[in-house]
Short mmCIF file of C-alpha atoms in Angstrom, two decimals:
data_model
loop_
_atom_site.label_atom_id
_atom_site.label_comp_id
_atom_site.label_asym_id
_atom_site.label_seq_id
_atom_site.Cartn_x
_atom_site.Cartn_y
_atom_site.Cartn_z
CA MET T 1 0.42 -0.09 0.19
CA LEU T 2 1.50 3.05 -1.13
CA GLU T 3 2.16 5.62 2.29
CA HIS T 4 1.48 8.40 3.21
CA SER T 5 4.70 10.99 3.47
CA SER T 6 5.30 12.96 6.26
CA GLN T 7 5.38 16.72 3.98
CA ASP T 8 2.15 14.73 1.60
CA LYS T 9 3.74 15.37 -1.33
CA PRO T 10 2.18 13.63 -4.22
CA LEU T 11 3.95 10.33 -5.41
CA LEU T 12 4.77 9.36 -9.78
CA ALA T 13 6.52 6.50 -10.96
CA HIS T 14 8.76 7.12 -13.54
CA GLY T 15 10.19 4.83 -15.76
CA LEU T 16 12.96 4.58 -18.59
CA GLY T 17 12.05 8.80 -18.98
CA ARG T 18 10.91 8.52 -22.93
CA SER T 19 8.45 10.39 -22.40
CA TYR T 20 9.60 13.95 -23.65
CA GLY T 21 7.43 16.46 -22.01
CA ASP T 22 6.19 16.49 -17.88
CA VAL T 23 4.04 14.02 -18.14
CA ALA T 24 6.30 11.42 -15.90
CA LEU T 25 8.39 13.95 -13.58
CA ASN T 26 6.42 15.18 -9.90
CA GLY T 27 8.56 19.30 -9.76
CA GLY T 28 8.77 19.27 -6.12
CA GLY T 29 6.72 15.78 -5.17
CA ARG T 30 8.31 12.26 -5.65
CA LEU T 31 9.32 8.76 -7.94
CA ALA T 32 9.49 5.83 -8.08
CA ILE T 33 11.79 5.13 -10.25
CA THR T 34 10.23 1.08 -11.50
CA PRO T 35 12.61 -0.25 -13.99
CA ILE T 36 13.97 -1.34 -10.05
CA MET T 37 12.09 -3.46 -11.05
CA ASP T 38 12.65 -5.76 -14.53
CA HIS T 39 11.86 -9.47 -14.24
CA ILE T 40 9.84 -12.01 -16.27
CA ILE T 41 6.91 -13.57 -13.51
CA PHE T 42 5.50 -15.91 -16.19
CA ALA T 43 5.01 -16.89 -19.55
CA ASP T 44 3.16 -19.01 -21.69
CA TRP T 45 5.83 -19.71 -25.66
CA ASP T 46 3.11 -21.91 -26.98
CA ARG T 47 0.27 -19.44 -26.17
CA GLY T 48 2.60 -16.46 -26.09
CA LEU T 49 1.13 -14.84 -22.96
CA ILE T 50 3.57 -12.71 -20.58
CA ARG T 51 3.28 -11.62 -16.87
CA ALA T 52 6.30 -9.91 -16.06
CA SER T 53 7.33 -7.09 -13.64
CA ALA T 54 6.93 -3.33 -15.03
CA GLY T 55 9.42 -2.56 -14.46
CA LEU T 56 10.62 -4.00 -17.84
CA SER T 57 12.13 -2.78 -21.56
CA LEU T 58 10.03 -3.88 -24.26
CA GLU T 59 14.41 -4.36 -25.66
CA ALA T 60 14.60 -6.50 -22.10
CA LEU T 61 11.42 -8.52 -23.50
CA LEU T 62 12.48 -8.55 -26.90
CA THR T 63 15.95 -10.71 -25.96
CA VAL T 64 13.78 -13.74 -24.43
CA CYS T 65 10.24 -13.33 -26.17
CA VAL T 66 12.41 -13.10 -30.03
CA PRO T 67 14.10 -16.54 -30.05
CA ASN T 68 10.97 -17.88 -29.31
CA GLY T 69 8.83 -16.63 -31.93
CA TRP T 70 7.11 -13.55 -30.35
CA PHE T 71 7.04 -10.13 -30.48
CA LEU T 72 5.65 -7.23 -29.08
CA PRO T 73 1.91 -6.59 -30.14
CA VAL T 74 2.61 -3.24 -30.43
CA THR T 75 6.15 -0.90 -30.53
CA PRO T 76 6.66 2.36 -30.45
CA GLY T 77 9.85 4.11 -32.01
CA THR T 78 11.54 3.18 -28.56
CA LYS T 79 12.65 0.17 -27.50
CA PHE T 80 13.55 2.10 -23.71
CA VAL T 81 10.51 1.97 -22.33
CA THR T 82 8.84 0.41 -19.44
CA LEU T 83 6.13 -1.79 -19.49
CA GLY T 84 4.00 0.72 -16.92
CA GLY T 85 5.04 3.73 -19.27
CA ALA T 86 3.13 1.24 -21.99
CA VAL T 87 0.47 0.74 -20.40
CA ALA T 88 0.29 4.79 -18.85
CA ASN T 89 0.72 5.41 -22.22
CA ASP T 90 -1.11 3.87 -24.33
CA ILE T 91 1.67 3.45 -27.10
CA HIS T 92 1.19 2.68 -29.92
CA GLY T 93 2.96 2.20 -33.73
CA LYS T 94 3.48 2.24 -37.14
CA ASN T 95 0.35 -1.94 -37.44
CA HIS T 96 -1.93 0.75 -35.55
CA HIS T 97 -4.74 0.54 -38.77
CA GLN T 98 -4.20 -3.30 -38.03
CA ALA T 99 -3.75 -3.85 -34.04
CA GLY T 100 -5.06 -0.83 -32.13
CA SER T 101 -2.48 0.26 -29.23
CA PHE T 102 -0.43 -0.68 -26.21
CA GLY T 103 -4.04 -1.71 -24.71
CA ALA T 104 -6.45 -3.85 -26.35
CA HIS T 105 -4.12 -7.04 -25.99
CA ILE T 106 -3.07 -6.22 -22.61
CA THR T 107 -5.10 -8.95 -20.75
CA ALA T 108 -4.34 -7.72 -16.96
CA PHE T 109 -2.35 -5.57 -14.38
CA GLU T 110 -0.99 -5.70 -10.88
CA LEU T 111 -2.65 -1.30 -8.96
CA VAL T 112 -0.93 -0.55 -5.73
CA ARG T 113 -3.36 2.69 -3.90
CA SER T 114 -2.64 4.08 -0.94
CA ASP T 115 -6.97 3.74 -0.59
CA MET T 116 -7.31 0.56 -2.20
CA GLY T 117 -4.50 -1.69 -1.69
CA VAL T 118 -4.06 -4.21 -4.42
CA ILE T 119 -6.46 -4.81 -7.06
CA GLU T 120 -5.31 -7.14 -9.58
CA CYS T 121 -7.24 -5.25 -13.09
CA SER T 122 -8.80 -6.75 -16.43
CA PRO T 123 -11.01 -6.69 -18.93
CA ASP T 124 -13.28 -8.18 -16.83
CA SER T 125 -12.34 -7.44 -13.35
CA HIS T 126 -12.54 -3.59 -11.34
CA SER T 127 -12.65 -2.03 -15.58
CA GLU T 128 -13.69 1.18 -14.95
CA LEU T 129 -9.95 1.15 -13.40
CA PHE T 130 -8.06 -0.86 -15.90
CA SER T 131 -9.49 1.28 -18.56
CA SER T 132 -9.23 4.60 -16.46
CA THR T 133 -4.54 3.22 -16.33
CA VAL T 134 -4.72 2.88 -19.91
CA GLY T 135 -3.84 5.50 -20.82
CA GLY T 136 -4.57 7.19 -17.76
CA LEU T 137 -0.66 8.88 -17.74
CA GLY T 138 0.65 7.04 -14.33
CA LEU T 139 -2.78 8.57 -12.20
CA THR T 140 -4.96 5.43 -10.97
CA GLY T 141 -1.12 3.44 -8.51
CA ILE T 142 1.51 2.45 -9.67
CA ILE T 143 1.78 -0.33 -11.70
CA THR T 144 3.95 -3.49 -10.41
CA TRP T 145 3.14 -5.80 -12.94
CA VAL T 146 1.24 -6.29 -16.50
CA GLU T 147 0.41 -9.55 -18.40
CA LEU T 148 0.45 -8.45 -21.94
CA GLN T 149 -0.65 -10.90 -25.20
CA LEU T 150 2.12 -11.31 -28.45
CA LYS T 151 2.73 -11.79 -31.69
CA PRO T 152 3.42 -14.69 -33.28
CA ILE T 153 6.68 -14.03 -35.75
CA SER T 154 8.42 -17.25 -37.79
CA CYS T 155 11.13 -14.55 -38.60
CA SER T 156 12.77 -11.59 -36.80
CA ASP T 157 13.28 -9.78 -40.26
CA LEU T 158 10.67 -8.01 -41.78
CA TYR T 159 10.24 -7.45 -45.83
CA VAL T 160 10.07 -4.40 -46.74
CA GLU T 161 9.27 -1.55 -49.50
CA ASN T 162 10.89 2.52 -49.64
CA PHE T 163 8.86 4.43 -51.38
CA ARG T 164 9.50 8.37 -52.45
CA TYR T 165 6.49 10.70 -52.86
CA ALA T 166 5.39 13.37 -54.21
CA ASN T 167 3.00 14.98 -52.38
CA LEU T 168 0.23 15.02 -50.35
CA ASP T 169 -1.86 13.18 -52.24
CA ALA T 170 0.53 11.10 -52.97
CA PHE T 171 1.01 9.60 -49.38
CA PHE T 172 -2.92 9.17 -49.37
CA LYS T 173 -2.70 7.41 -51.62
CA LEU T 174 -0.11 4.34 -51.34
CA SER T 175 -1.26 4.75 -47.68
CA GLU T 176 -4.82 3.14 -48.93
CA GLU T 177 -3.03 0.86 -50.94
CA SER T 178 -0.82 -0.57 -48.37
CA ALA T 179 -3.43 -1.37 -46.18
CA ASN T 180 -3.76 -4.56 -45.83
CA TRP T 181 0.22 -4.01 -45.26
CA GLU T 182 1.56 -4.72 -41.34
CA TYR T 183 3.30 -1.60 -40.90
CA THR T 184 3.23 1.80 -42.53
CA VAL T 185 5.16 5.13 -41.38
CA THR T 186 5.96 8.18 -43.73
CA TRP T 187 8.67 10.73 -42.83
CA VAL T 188 7.82 13.87 -44.72
CA ASP T 189 9.81 16.67 -45.27
CA CYS T 190 8.72 19.86 -43.00
CA PHE T 191 10.08 21.83 -46.11
CA ALA T 192 8.84 21.28 -49.05
CA PRO T 193 8.10 23.53 -51.85
CA GLU T 194 4.07 24.35 -51.63
CA LYS T 195 3.63 22.35 -54.98
CA SER T 196 5.09 18.97 -53.28
CA LEU T 197 3.67 20.18 -49.31
CA GLY T 198 4.14 16.54 -48.11
CA ARG T 199 6.70 15.25 -49.72
CA GLY T 200 9.03 12.10 -48.32
CA VAL T 201 10.06 8.69 -48.06
CA PHE T 202 6.91 5.99 -47.12
CA THR T 203 8.06 2.73 -45.55
CA ARG T 204 6.18 -0.18 -45.71
CA GLY T 205 6.81 -3.73 -43.85
CA ARG T 206 5.63 -7.49 -42.84
CA PHE T 207 7.48 -10.18 -40.44
CA ALA T 208 9.05 -12.50 -43.55
CA GLU T 209 8.14 -15.91 -43.53
CA HIS T 210 10.80 -17.85 -42.55
CA GLY T 211 14.37 -17.02 -41.89
CA GLU T 212 15.99 -16.93 -38.29
CA LEU T 213 14.49 -15.52 -34.87
CA ARG T 214 17.24 -13.70 -33.20
CA PRO T 215 16.85 -10.82 -31.09
CA HIS T 216 18.64 -7.54 -32.10
CA LYS T 217 22.13 -6.73 -30.69
CA LYS T 218 22.86 -5.09 -27.35
CA GLY T 219 25.29 -1.93 -28.31
CA ALA T 220 25.65 1.80 -29.56
CA VAL T 221 27.91 4.75 -30.65
CA THR T 222 26.75 7.54 -28.48
CA TRP T 223 27.24 11.11 -29.77
CA PRO T 224 29.49 13.34 -28.46
CA ILE T 225 28.42 16.83 -27.96
CA ALA T 226 25.05 18.93 -28.25
CA THR T 227 24.66 20.93 -31.42
CA PRO T 228 25.89 24.38 -31.51
CA GLY T 229 22.30 26.32 -31.39
CA PHE T 230 23.66 28.60 -34.59
CA LEU T 231 23.72 25.18 -36.21
CA LEU T 232 19.66 24.58 -36.04
CA ASN T 233 18.18 26.13 -38.69
CA ARG T 234 15.72 26.06 -42.12
CA LEU T 235 19.14 26.06 -44.13
CA SER T 236 20.84 22.77 -42.46
CA ILE T 237 17.29 21.28 -41.46
CA SER T 238 16.09 22.15 -45.00
CA ALA T 239 19.49 19.67 -47.13
CA PHE T 240 19.59 17.38 -43.73
CA ASN T 241 15.72 17.35 -45.66
CA ALA T 242 16.96 16.53 -49.35
CA LEU T 243 19.86 14.36 -48.19
CA TYR T 244 17.85 12.29 -46.57
CA ARG T 245 15.13 11.61 -48.89
CA ALA T 246 18.13 11.27 -52.36
CA ARG T 247 20.20 8.18 -49.85
CA PRO T 248 19.64 5.02 -51.36
CA ALA T 249 17.74 3.26 -48.96
CA ALA T 250 14.73 5.45 -49.72
CA ALA T 251 14.11 3.19 -52.27
CA PHE T 252 15.56 0.43 -50.43
CA HIS T 253 13.05 -2.92 -51.72
CA GLY T 254 14.74 -6.23 -50.21
CA HIS T 255 14.66 -7.77 -45.59
CA GLN T 256 15.26 -6.12 -42.96
CA HIS T 257 15.90 -6.31 -39.21
CA TYR T 258 12.97 -5.47 -37.34
CA ASP T 259 16.11 -3.20 -34.88
CA PRO T 260 16.83 -1.16 -37.85
CA PHE T 261 12.88 -0.85 -38.77
CA PHE T 262 11.54 -0.37 -34.85
CA TYR T 263 14.23 1.78 -33.68
CA PRO T 264 16.11 3.27 -35.98
CA LEU T 265 17.13 6.31 -33.31
CA ASP T 266 17.79 2.91 -30.83
CA LYS T 267 21.60 3.37 -32.04
CA ILE T 268 22.17 6.14 -30.95
CA HIS T 269 22.90 7.25 -26.78
CA HIS T 270 22.25 10.81 -26.61
CA TRP T 271 21.22 11.81 -29.84
CA ASN T 272 18.75 13.99 -27.59
CA LYS T 273 22.33 16.43 -28.43
CA LEU T 274 21.14 16.59 -31.93
CA TYR T 275 19.40 19.70 -31.03
CA GLY T 276 21.55 21.73 -28.80
CA ALA T 277 21.82 22.05 -25.02
CA ARG T 278 18.16 23.55 -25.01
CA GLY T 279 17.04 20.26 -25.60
CA PHE T 280 13.89 19.71 -28.21
CA PHE T 281 10.18 20.24 -27.73
CA GLN T 282 7.55 16.89 -29.16
CA HIS T 283 4.12 16.81 -30.76
CA GLN T 284 2.01 14.26 -32.43
CA SER T 285 -1.09 15.46 -33.36
CA LEU T 286 -3.76 12.85 -34.12
CA ILE T 287 -6.52 14.63 -37.28
CA PRO T 288 -10.59 12.37 -37.71
CA LEU T 289 -9.84 10.93 -40.88
CA ALA T 290 -12.51 12.64 -42.27
CA HIS T 291 -10.65 16.11 -42.11
CA GLY T 292 -6.94 14.41 -42.13
CA ASP T 293 -6.30 15.86 -45.35
CA SER T 294 -6.50 19.30 -44.88
CA GLY T 295 -5.64 19.54 -41.15
CA ILE T 296 -2.33 17.90 -42.42
CA ARG T 297 -1.94 20.67 -44.57
CA GLU T 298 -2.77 23.56 -42.62
CA LEU T 299 -0.07 21.87 -40.03
CA LEU T 300 2.69 21.73 -42.45
CA LYS T 301 2.22 24.97 -44.21
CA LYS T 302 1.97 26.70 -41.07
CA ILE T 303 5.31 24.73 -39.84
CA ARG T 304 6.58 25.76 -43.02
CA SER T 305 5.70 29.10 -42.85
CA SER T 306 6.83 29.58 -38.84
CA GLY T 307 10.75 27.94 -40.25
CA GLN T 308 11.38 26.18 -37.80
CA GLY T 309 11.17 23.10 -39.53
CA SER T 310 11.47 19.22 -38.26
CA PHE T 311 14.78 16.92 -38.49
CA LEU T 312 12.48 13.81 -37.54
CA ALA T 313 8.83 14.46 -38.50
CA VAL T 314 6.54 10.99 -38.97
CA LEU T 315 2.91 10.85 -40.61
CA LYS T 316 1.35 8.48 -40.23
CA VAL T 317 -2.78 6.98 -40.90
CA HIS T 318 -3.93 5.67 -38.15
CA GLY T 319 -7.09 2.40 -37.41
CA ALA T 320 -10.92 2.51 -35.80
CA GLU T 321 -9.00 2.24 -32.08
CA GLN T 322 -9.40 -0.83 -30.11
CA SER T 323 -8.01 0.04 -27.47
CA PRO T 324 -9.98 0.03 -23.92
CA GLY T 325 -8.15 2.61 -22.65
CA LEU T 326 -10.03 6.23 -21.13
CA MET T 327 -8.22 8.23 -22.36
CA SER T 328 -6.21 6.73 -25.35
CA PHE T 329 -4.88 9.22 -27.50
CA CYS T 330 -5.09 7.33 -30.95
CA ARG T 331 -8.62 6.96 -32.62
CA GLU T 332 -9.47 6.39 -36.28
CA GLY T 333 -7.17 9.13 -38.26
CA VAL T 334 -3.99 10.73 -39.86
CA SER T 335 -1.27 11.44 -37.22
CA LEU T 336 2.13 13.77 -37.32
CA ALA T 337 4.47 13.52 -34.91
CA LEU T 338 7.52 16.10 -34.82
CA ASP T 339 10.21 17.96 -32.66
CA PHE T 340 11.47 20.65 -32.61
CA PRO T 341 14.53 22.28 -31.16
CA ASN T 342 14.29 24.64 -28.39
CA LYS T 343 14.07 28.26 -29.37
CA GLY T 344 12.08 29.20 -26.89
CA THR T 345 9.28 31.34 -27.65
CA GLN T 346 8.76 31.23 -31.09
CA THR T 347 8.61 27.52 -30.56
CA ARG T 348 5.87 27.71 -27.89
CA LYS T 349 3.89 29.99 -29.63
CA LEU T 350 4.50 27.58 -32.87
CA LEU T 351 3.74 24.90 -31.13
CA SER T 352 0.26 26.50 -29.42
CA ALA T 353 -0.43 27.08 -33.52
CA LEU T 354 -0.82 23.97 -33.83
CA ASP T 355 -2.75 22.79 -30.60
CA GLU T 356 -4.96 26.18 -31.92
CA ILE T 357 -4.85 23.99 -35.88
CA THR T 358 -5.40 20.46 -33.62
CA MET T 359 -8.94 22.40 -31.82
CA LYS T 360 -10.22 23.32 -35.70
CA TYR T 361 -10.47 19.65 -36.79
CA GLY T 362 -11.51 17.97 -33.59
CA GLY T 363 -8.24 16.02 -33.71
CA ARG T 364 -5.73 15.81 -30.13
CA VAL T 365 -2.76 15.91 -29.14
CA TYR T 366 -0.81 13.53 -27.85
CA PRO T 367 0.68 14.05 -23.56
CA ALA T 368 3.24 11.52 -23.82
CA LYS T 369 4.90 14.60 -26.19
CA ASP T 370 3.58 17.53 -24.80
CA GLY T 371 5.05 20.09 -22.98
CA CYS T 372 3.52 23.37 -22.97
CA MET T 373 -0.73 22.21 -23.71
CA ALA T 374 -2.93 25.10 -22.06
CA PRO T 375 -5.54 23.61 -19.29
CA ASP T 376 -7.99 24.34 -21.79
CA ALA T 377 -7.02 22.77 -25.13
CA PHE T 378 -6.44 19.26 -22.98
CA LYS T 379 -10.39 19.86 -21.82
CA VAL T 380 -11.36 19.49 -25.18
CA PHE T 381 -8.73 16.77 -26.43
CA TYR T 382 -10.06 14.66 -23.48
CA PRO T 383 -13.64 15.49 -22.94
CA HIS T 384 -13.38 12.06 -19.88
CA TRP T 385 -10.32 14.07 -18.25
CA ALA T 386 -12.87 14.57 -15.90
CA GLU T 387 -13.30 11.13 -15.02
CA LEU T 388 -9.63 10.04 -15.35
CA GLU T 389 -9.81 12.61 -11.98
CA ALA T 390 -12.03 11.18 -9.75
CA HIS T 391 -10.35 7.81 -10.35
CA ARG T 392 -6.73 9.09 -10.09
CA ASP T 393 -5.17 7.66 -6.99
CA PRO T 394 -5.00 10.70 -4.02
CA LYS T 395 -1.40 11.32 -3.12
CA ILE T 396 -0.93 10.31 -6.82
CA SER T 397 -0.21 13.50 -9.30
CA SER T 398 2.19 14.63 -12.28
CA SER T 399 3.93 17.68 -13.00
CA PHE T 400 1.68 17.38 -16.49
CA TRP T 401 -1.84 17.13 -14.71
CA ARG T 402 -1.62 19.55 -12.26
CA ARG T 403 -0.69 21.82 -15.11
CA VAL T 404 -3.08 20.51 -17.16
CA THR T 405 -6.71 21.19 -14.97
CA ILE T 406 -5.25 22.72 -12.04
CA SER T 407 -3.26 26.09 -13.63
CA LYS T 408 -3.13 28.47 -16.65
CA ASP T 409 -0.52 29.32 -14.31
CA VAL T 410 1.61 26.72 -13.96
CA GLU T 411 4.27 25.91 -16.93
CA TYR T 412 6.85 23.97 -17.39
CA VAL T 413 10.55 24.48 -18.82
CA ALA T 414 12.48 22.42 -21.40
#
């Protein structure tokens, strides 16, 4: 049971720190560092059902499940995420159009609360608490273990096809043609000219049917120093985008191991230094499918006119959400995920403008990739927020939750 602190400071679970904002921070409070809980409790390799401590990373789980012919049902763009964090943020990946988000594959988890003790939750037991916890930003209690249904694979390689495409119309056409592919994702050039708005490299893949089951190799290079701020400008980002689109891999067709396909940035330790000493902001918005074309066009035009492009801009068509999560980010639509070098006020103004555009088209912004969403915007994006507040453990809070529900004057400083 969570104990009452003599200073009554709020508590929050914290995993591996891949939520790039304040959703896993707790200014003035306490953090429970969960990766110390990192073991598998049981594994049924016949059925692909595992139960593991909430602090176990996806990276560690893959080293065990891949040789046994199983893979994560849903994975984000980094494997350095804990199971508890995957539940709390209801992570999604390149196969959302077919598999939904992470919560759709959770069979049970254990929750420790200050007011209710230890509770085992599943879709059929304590179902309201189950749905509030999936995508509940770690606010409903401390998750101690997670039970998950894995996905069968026959090979650790995928067959992958990359296509350079000319504009946003071509992106939507490729997405429609690739709906039966297991995984789809797109890198998009934020500084493309008007006639080529939305151009980029479209990737689709599916696990190969025959081959070896080889887990990923350990190790990565380390980015040595923070990039000087004067190099992070429109010219340098435009040059990077041109080179990225022109590289031979942008037209690759063939087999690829799952590690570089799903987790390219995991091979660079401290890749965040690429954005300079001031760091960066992430932003991911999702526009309903009916307004996807118009909404994404307006977002890209705003980014281009601001002069603050993103090295890593990812465009993805999502399918209908299958997760039970009350506060799940995903829905049927089109998402745009971006990283912006932190240039202070001008970057915050851009993010606020992107939030306004997202709201205009009935979309939402992902809390796990947010550092400055306004309270009014959050409450429009997530109309069920008050239900999560009703299920919040009274001893648990976060910097994010206080920022978006309590005061407009509380602001996270990157």
